[in-house]
Amino acid sequence: MIRGPVAQTDAATRNRSKYREKFQHPGINRFYQIILTFLGRYALRLVYRVRVEGMQKVPTEGSLLYITKHQRNDDIPLGFGHVMMRRRKDNWCVMKDSLARWYLFGFWLGNGGIPLNRQNPEKSKRELMLAREVLHDGNTLVLFPEQTHFPYEMGQGRSAGFRFIVGKPKQPVNMMTVGFKYTPRGFLRRTDVVIRLGDVVSYTRETDPEVFLHERMLEMAELCEMEYPFPPPEGKKARQPVSAG
C-alpha cells in the first residue's frame, strides 16, 4: 500500500528511542501509518476526487517543514495519504492536544502527532521542544499556522509556535507551503480536492521569521485561490496581499 520513492532508513526510526526517553512520546507506529494512509488514499475516495500538483518538488530526505492550509479535518488523512506517505515515512505533525486523549488509543500519537495546548501554550514546552528536535533531526513536520479550521477563507498566520520550532537553525531548513482547494460538485457527487505544493524554500538563522511566515501565508492563499487580507509585519518589508483569481 505504501509505495513510491520513500526513504528507506528515516530519521524517525533512528531516533524513536530518544524521543520516548527524552520527551515521553511513543514515536511513529507503522501499523497506524498504514491505517491513516488507507483512510486518506482509498476510503475517502467515496467522498473526494483528489488531484495533487507539485509532488515532484518534495525532498525525499532531510529536514522539511510543511506549512499547511487547514480547511477541515479531512486535510489530515488526505494530505497524509496523497502527499506525505508517497515520499517519506518520517512524518510528524503539530496537533491539538485533544487528539491525544486515552480513548483514541494513541492513534494520532502513533502517526507522529505532537499535541499542543493552544489555550495554555506554556503547558506544552516539552512538546514544542520535541517538535523542534524532530524537525532539526531531519524529519518532516506539518504545521497549521492558522491553528484551527478556516473553511473557504484564510485565517491569520500565528508566528509564535513557528518561531519557536524553527529557532535559529545551524543548517538551512527546507520548507514548503501546501494549499487545499475544495470544490463541491453537488448532491451525491464527490467533492473535487486540489492539493497544491509550493516551491521548496530555505530558512536560515538570518531569516526574519515574521516576514517569512507572512510570505508563506500569501503563497498559501495563491495555492488555495483565496485572498490573504492581513497586513505584513509592522516595519518589515514583505510581499503585498494578492487577490484570488
Coordinates of C-alpha atoms in Angstrom, one line a residue:
M1 CA 0.0 0.0 0.0
I2 CA 2.7 2.5 0.9
R3 CA 4.7 2.8 -2.3
G4 CA 6.8 5.2 -4.2
P5 CA 10.3 6.7 -3.7
V6 CA 10.2 6.6 0.1
A7 CA 13.3 7.0 2.2
Q8 CA 14.3 3.5 3.5
T9 CA 16.1 4.4 6.7
D10 CA 14.3 7.5 8.1
A11 CA 15.2 9.8 11.0
A12 CA 12.0 8.8 12.8
T13 CA 13.1 5.2 13.0
R14 CA 16.7 6.1 14.0
N15 CA 15.6 8.4 16.9
R16 CA 12.5 6.7 18.2
S17 CA 14.1 5.6 21.5
K18 CA 15.4 9.1 22.0
Y19 CA 12.0 10.7 21.6
R20 CA 10.5 8.2 24.0
E21 CA 13.1 8.7 26.7
K22 CA 13.6 12.4 26.4
F23 CA 10.0 13.6 25.6
Q24 CA 7.8 10.6 26.6
H25 CA 6.4 10.3 23.1
P26 CA 5.8 6.8 21.8
G27 CA 7.2 7.5 18.4
I28 CA 5.8 6.6 15.0
N29 CA 3.8 3.4 14.7
R30 CA 4.0 1.8 11.2
F31 CA 0.6 0.0 11.6
Y32 CA -1.2 3.2 12.5
Q33 CA 0.5 4.8 9.4
I34 CA -0.9 2.1 7.2
I35 CA -4.4 2.7 8.6
L36 CA -4.3 6.5 8.1
T37 CA -2.8 6.1 4.6
F38 CA -5.6 3.7 3.6
L39 CA -8.2 6.2 5.0
G40 CA -6.8 9.2 3.1
R41 CA -5.8 7.5 -0.1
Y42 CA -8.6 4.9 -0.5
A43 CA -11.6 5.2 1.9
L44 CA -12.1 8.9 1.3
R45 CA -12.4 8.3 -2.4
L46 CA -16.1 7.8 -1.7
V47 CA -16.3 11.5 -0.7
Y48 CA -13.4 13.2 -2.6
R49 CA -11.8 13.2 -6.0
V50 CA -8.2 14.3 -5.3
R51 CA -5.5 15.8 -7.6
V52 CA -2.0 16.7 -6.4
E53 CA 0.1 19.3 -8.1
G54 CA 3.8 19.6 -7.4
M55 CA 4.5 16.2 -5.9
Q56 CA 7.9 16.1 -7.6
K57 CA 9.1 19.0 -5.5
V58 CA 9.0 17.1 -2.2
P59 CA 12.5 16.2 -1.0
T60 CA 12.9 12.6 0.0
E61 CA 15.3 13.2 2.8
G62 CA 16.5 15.9 5.2
S63 CA 14.5 18.4 7.4
L64 CA 11.3 19.6 5.8
L65 CA 8.5 21.7 7.3
Y66 CA 5.1 21.7 5.6
I67 CA 3.3 25.0 6.2
T68 CA -0.2 23.8 5.5
K69 CA -3.7 25.3 5.0
H70 CA -6.3 23.9 7.4
Q71 CA -9.8 23.9 5.8
R72 CA -11.3 20.8 7.5
N73 CA -10.4 17.7 9.5
D74 CA -10.1 15.7 6.3
D75 CA -7.0 17.7 5.3
I76 CA -5.0 15.4 7.6
P77 CA -5.7 12.0 6.1
L78 CA -5.9 13.4 2.6
G79 CA -2.5 15.1 2.9
F80 CA -1.0 12.2 4.7
G81 CA -2.2 9.6 2.2
H82 CA -1.8 11.5 -1.1
V83 CA 1.4 13.5 -0.3
M84 CA 3.4 12.7 2.8
M85 CA 3.5 8.9 2.7
R86 CA 4.1 8.8 -1.1
R87 CA 7.5 10.3 -0.5
R88 CA 8.6 9.6 3.1
K89 CA 7.8 7.7 6.3
D90 CA 9.3 10.1 8.8
N91 CA 6.2 12.3 9.0
W92 CA 5.2 14.3 12.2
C93 CA 2.5 16.9 12.8
V94 CA 1.8 19.5 15.4
M95 CA -1.8 18.8 16.5
K96 CA -4.3 19.9 19.1
D97 CA -4.0 18.1 22.5
S98 CA -7.5 16.7 22.4
L99 CA -6.3 14.2 19.8
A100 CA -4.0 12.6 22.3
R101 CA -6.8 11.5 24.7
W102 CA -6.6 8.0 26.1
Y103 CA -9.8 6.7 24.3
L104 CA -8.1 7.3 20.9
F105 CA -5.6 4.5 21.8
G106 CA -2.6 6.6 20.8
F107 CA -3.6 6.6 17.2
W108 CA -2.7 10.1 16.4
L109 CA 0.5 10.0 18.5
G110 CA 1.5 6.9 16.6
N111 CA 1.1 8.8 13.4
G112 CA 3.6 11.4 14.6
G113 CA 1.2 13.7 16.3
I114 CA 2.7 16.2 18.7
P115 CA -0.1 17.6 21.0
L116 CA -0.1 21.2 21.9
N117 CA -2.3 23.0 24.4
R118 CA -3.4 26.1 22.3
Q119 CA -5.2 27.7 25.2
N120 CA -2.2 27.5 27.5
P121 CA 0.9 27.0 25.3
E122 CA 3.2 27.4 28.3
K123 CA 2.0 23.9 29.4
S124 CA 3.3 22.5 26.1
K125 CA 7.0 23.5 26.3
R126 CA 8.1 19.8 26.3
E127 CA 6.1 19.2 23.1
L128 CA 7.4 22.3 21.4
M129 CA 10.9 21.2 22.2
L130 CA 10.0 17.8 20.7
A131 CA 8.7 19.4 17.5
R132 CA 11.9 21.5 17.2
E133 CA 14.1 18.4 17.7
V134 CA 12.1 16.2 15.3
L135 CA 12.5 18.9 12.6
H136 CA 16.2 19.5 13.1
D137 CA 16.9 15.8 13.3
G138 CA 16.0 15.5 9.6
N139 CA 12.3 14.5 9.7
T140 CA 9.3 16.1 8.1
L141 CA 6.9 18.1 10.3
V142 CA 3.4 19.6 9.4
L143 CA 2.4 22.9 10.9
F144 CA -1.0 24.5 10.5
P145 CA -0.2 28.2 11.1
E146 CA -3.8 29.2 11.3
Q147 CA -4.1 26.9 14.3
T148 CA -7.8 25.9 13.6
H149 CA -10.1 25.5 10.6
F150 CA -10.9 28.3 8.2
P151 CA -13.1 26.8 5.5
Y152 CA -13.1 28.7 2.2
E153 CA -11.2 31.6 3.7
M154 CA -7.8 32.4 5.1
G155 CA -7.1 32.8 8.8
Q156 CA -4.1 34.8 10.1
G157 CA -0.8 33.0 10.4
R158 CA 0.3 32.7 14.0
S159 CA 4.0 33.1 14.3
A160 CA 4.8 32.2 17.9
G161 CA 4.8 28.4 17.5
F162 CA 6.5 28.7 14.1
R163 CA 9.2 30.9 15.5
F164 CA 9.9 28.6 18.5
I165 CA 10.0 25.4 16.4
V166 CA 12.4 26.6 13.7
G167 CA 14.6 28.5 16.1
K168 CA 18.0 29.5 14.8
P169 CA 19.0 26.5 12.7
K170 CA 22.6 25.7 12.3
Q171 CA 21.9 24.3 8.8
P172 CA 19.2 25.7 6.4
V173 CA 15.8 24.0 6.8
N174 CA 13.7 23.2 3.8
M175 CA 10.1 24.4 3.9
M176 CA 7.2 24.2 1.5
T177 CA 3.7 25.6 1.5
V178 CA 0.7 23.3 1.0
G179 CA -2.7 24.6 -0.2
F180 CA -6.1 22.7 -0.3
K181 CA -8.9 23.8 -2.6
Y182 CA -12.3 22.0 -2.1
T183 CA -14.9 22.4 -4.8
P184 CA -18.3 20.7 -4.0
R185 CA -19.9 19.2 -7.2
G186 CA -23.5 18.7 -6.0
F187 CA -25.7 16.1 -4.3
L188 CA -24.2 12.5 -4.3
R189 CA -21.2 13.7 -6.3
R190 CA -17.7 13.6 -4.9
T191 CA -16.0 16.9 -3.9
D192 CA -13.1 17.9 -6.0
V193 CA -9.9 18.5 -4.0
V194 CA -6.7 20.0 -5.4
I195 CA -3.7 19.8 -3.1
R196 CA -1.0 22.2 -4.4
L197 CA 2.6 22.2 -3.2
G198 CA 4.7 25.3 -3.4
D199 CA 8.4 25.5 -4.2
V200 CA 10.9 24.4 -1.5
V201 CA 12.4 27.5 0.2
S202 CA 15.3 27.5 2.7
Y203 CA 15.1 29.0 6.2
T204 CA 18.4 30.1 7.7
R205 CA 19.4 31.6 11.1
E206 CA 19.4 35.0 9.4
T207 CA 15.8 34.7 8.1
D208 CA 13.2 37.0 9.7
P209 CA 10.5 34.6 11.0
E210 CA 7.7 37.1 10.9
V211 CA 8.3 38.2 7.3
F212 CA 9.0 34.6 6.2
L213 CA 5.7 33.3 7.6
H214 CA 3.8 36.2 6.1
E215 CA 5.2 35.4 2.7
R216 CA 4.2 31.8 3.1
M217 CA 0.7 32.8 4.0
L218 CA 0.5 34.9 0.9
E219 CA 1.7 31.9 -1.1
M220 CA -0.8 29.6 0.6
A221 CA -3.6 32.0 -0.4
E222 CA -2.4 31.8 -4.0
L223 CA -2.3 28.0 -3.9
C224 CA -5.8 27.9 -2.5
E225 CA -7.1 30.6 -4.8
M226 CA -8.1 32.8 -1.9
E227 CA -7.3 36.2 -0.5
Y228 CA -5.0 36.8 2.4
P229 CA -6.3 40.1 3.9
F230 CA -3.8 40.5 6.8
P231 CA -1.1 43.2 6.6
P232 CA 2.6 42.4 6.7
P233 CA 4.5 42.7 10.0
E234 CA 4.9 46.3 11.1
G235 CA 8.0 47.9 9.9
K236 CA 9.0 44.9 7.8
K237 CA 9.2 44.5 4.0
A238 CA 7.1 41.7 2.7
R239 CA 5.1 40.8 -0.4
Q240 CA 1.7 42.6 -0.6
P241 CA -1.5 40.6 -0.4
V242 CA -2.9 39.3 -3.7
S243 CA -6.4 38.6 -4.7
A244 CA -7.8 35.2 -5.8
G245 CA -8.4 34.6 -9.5

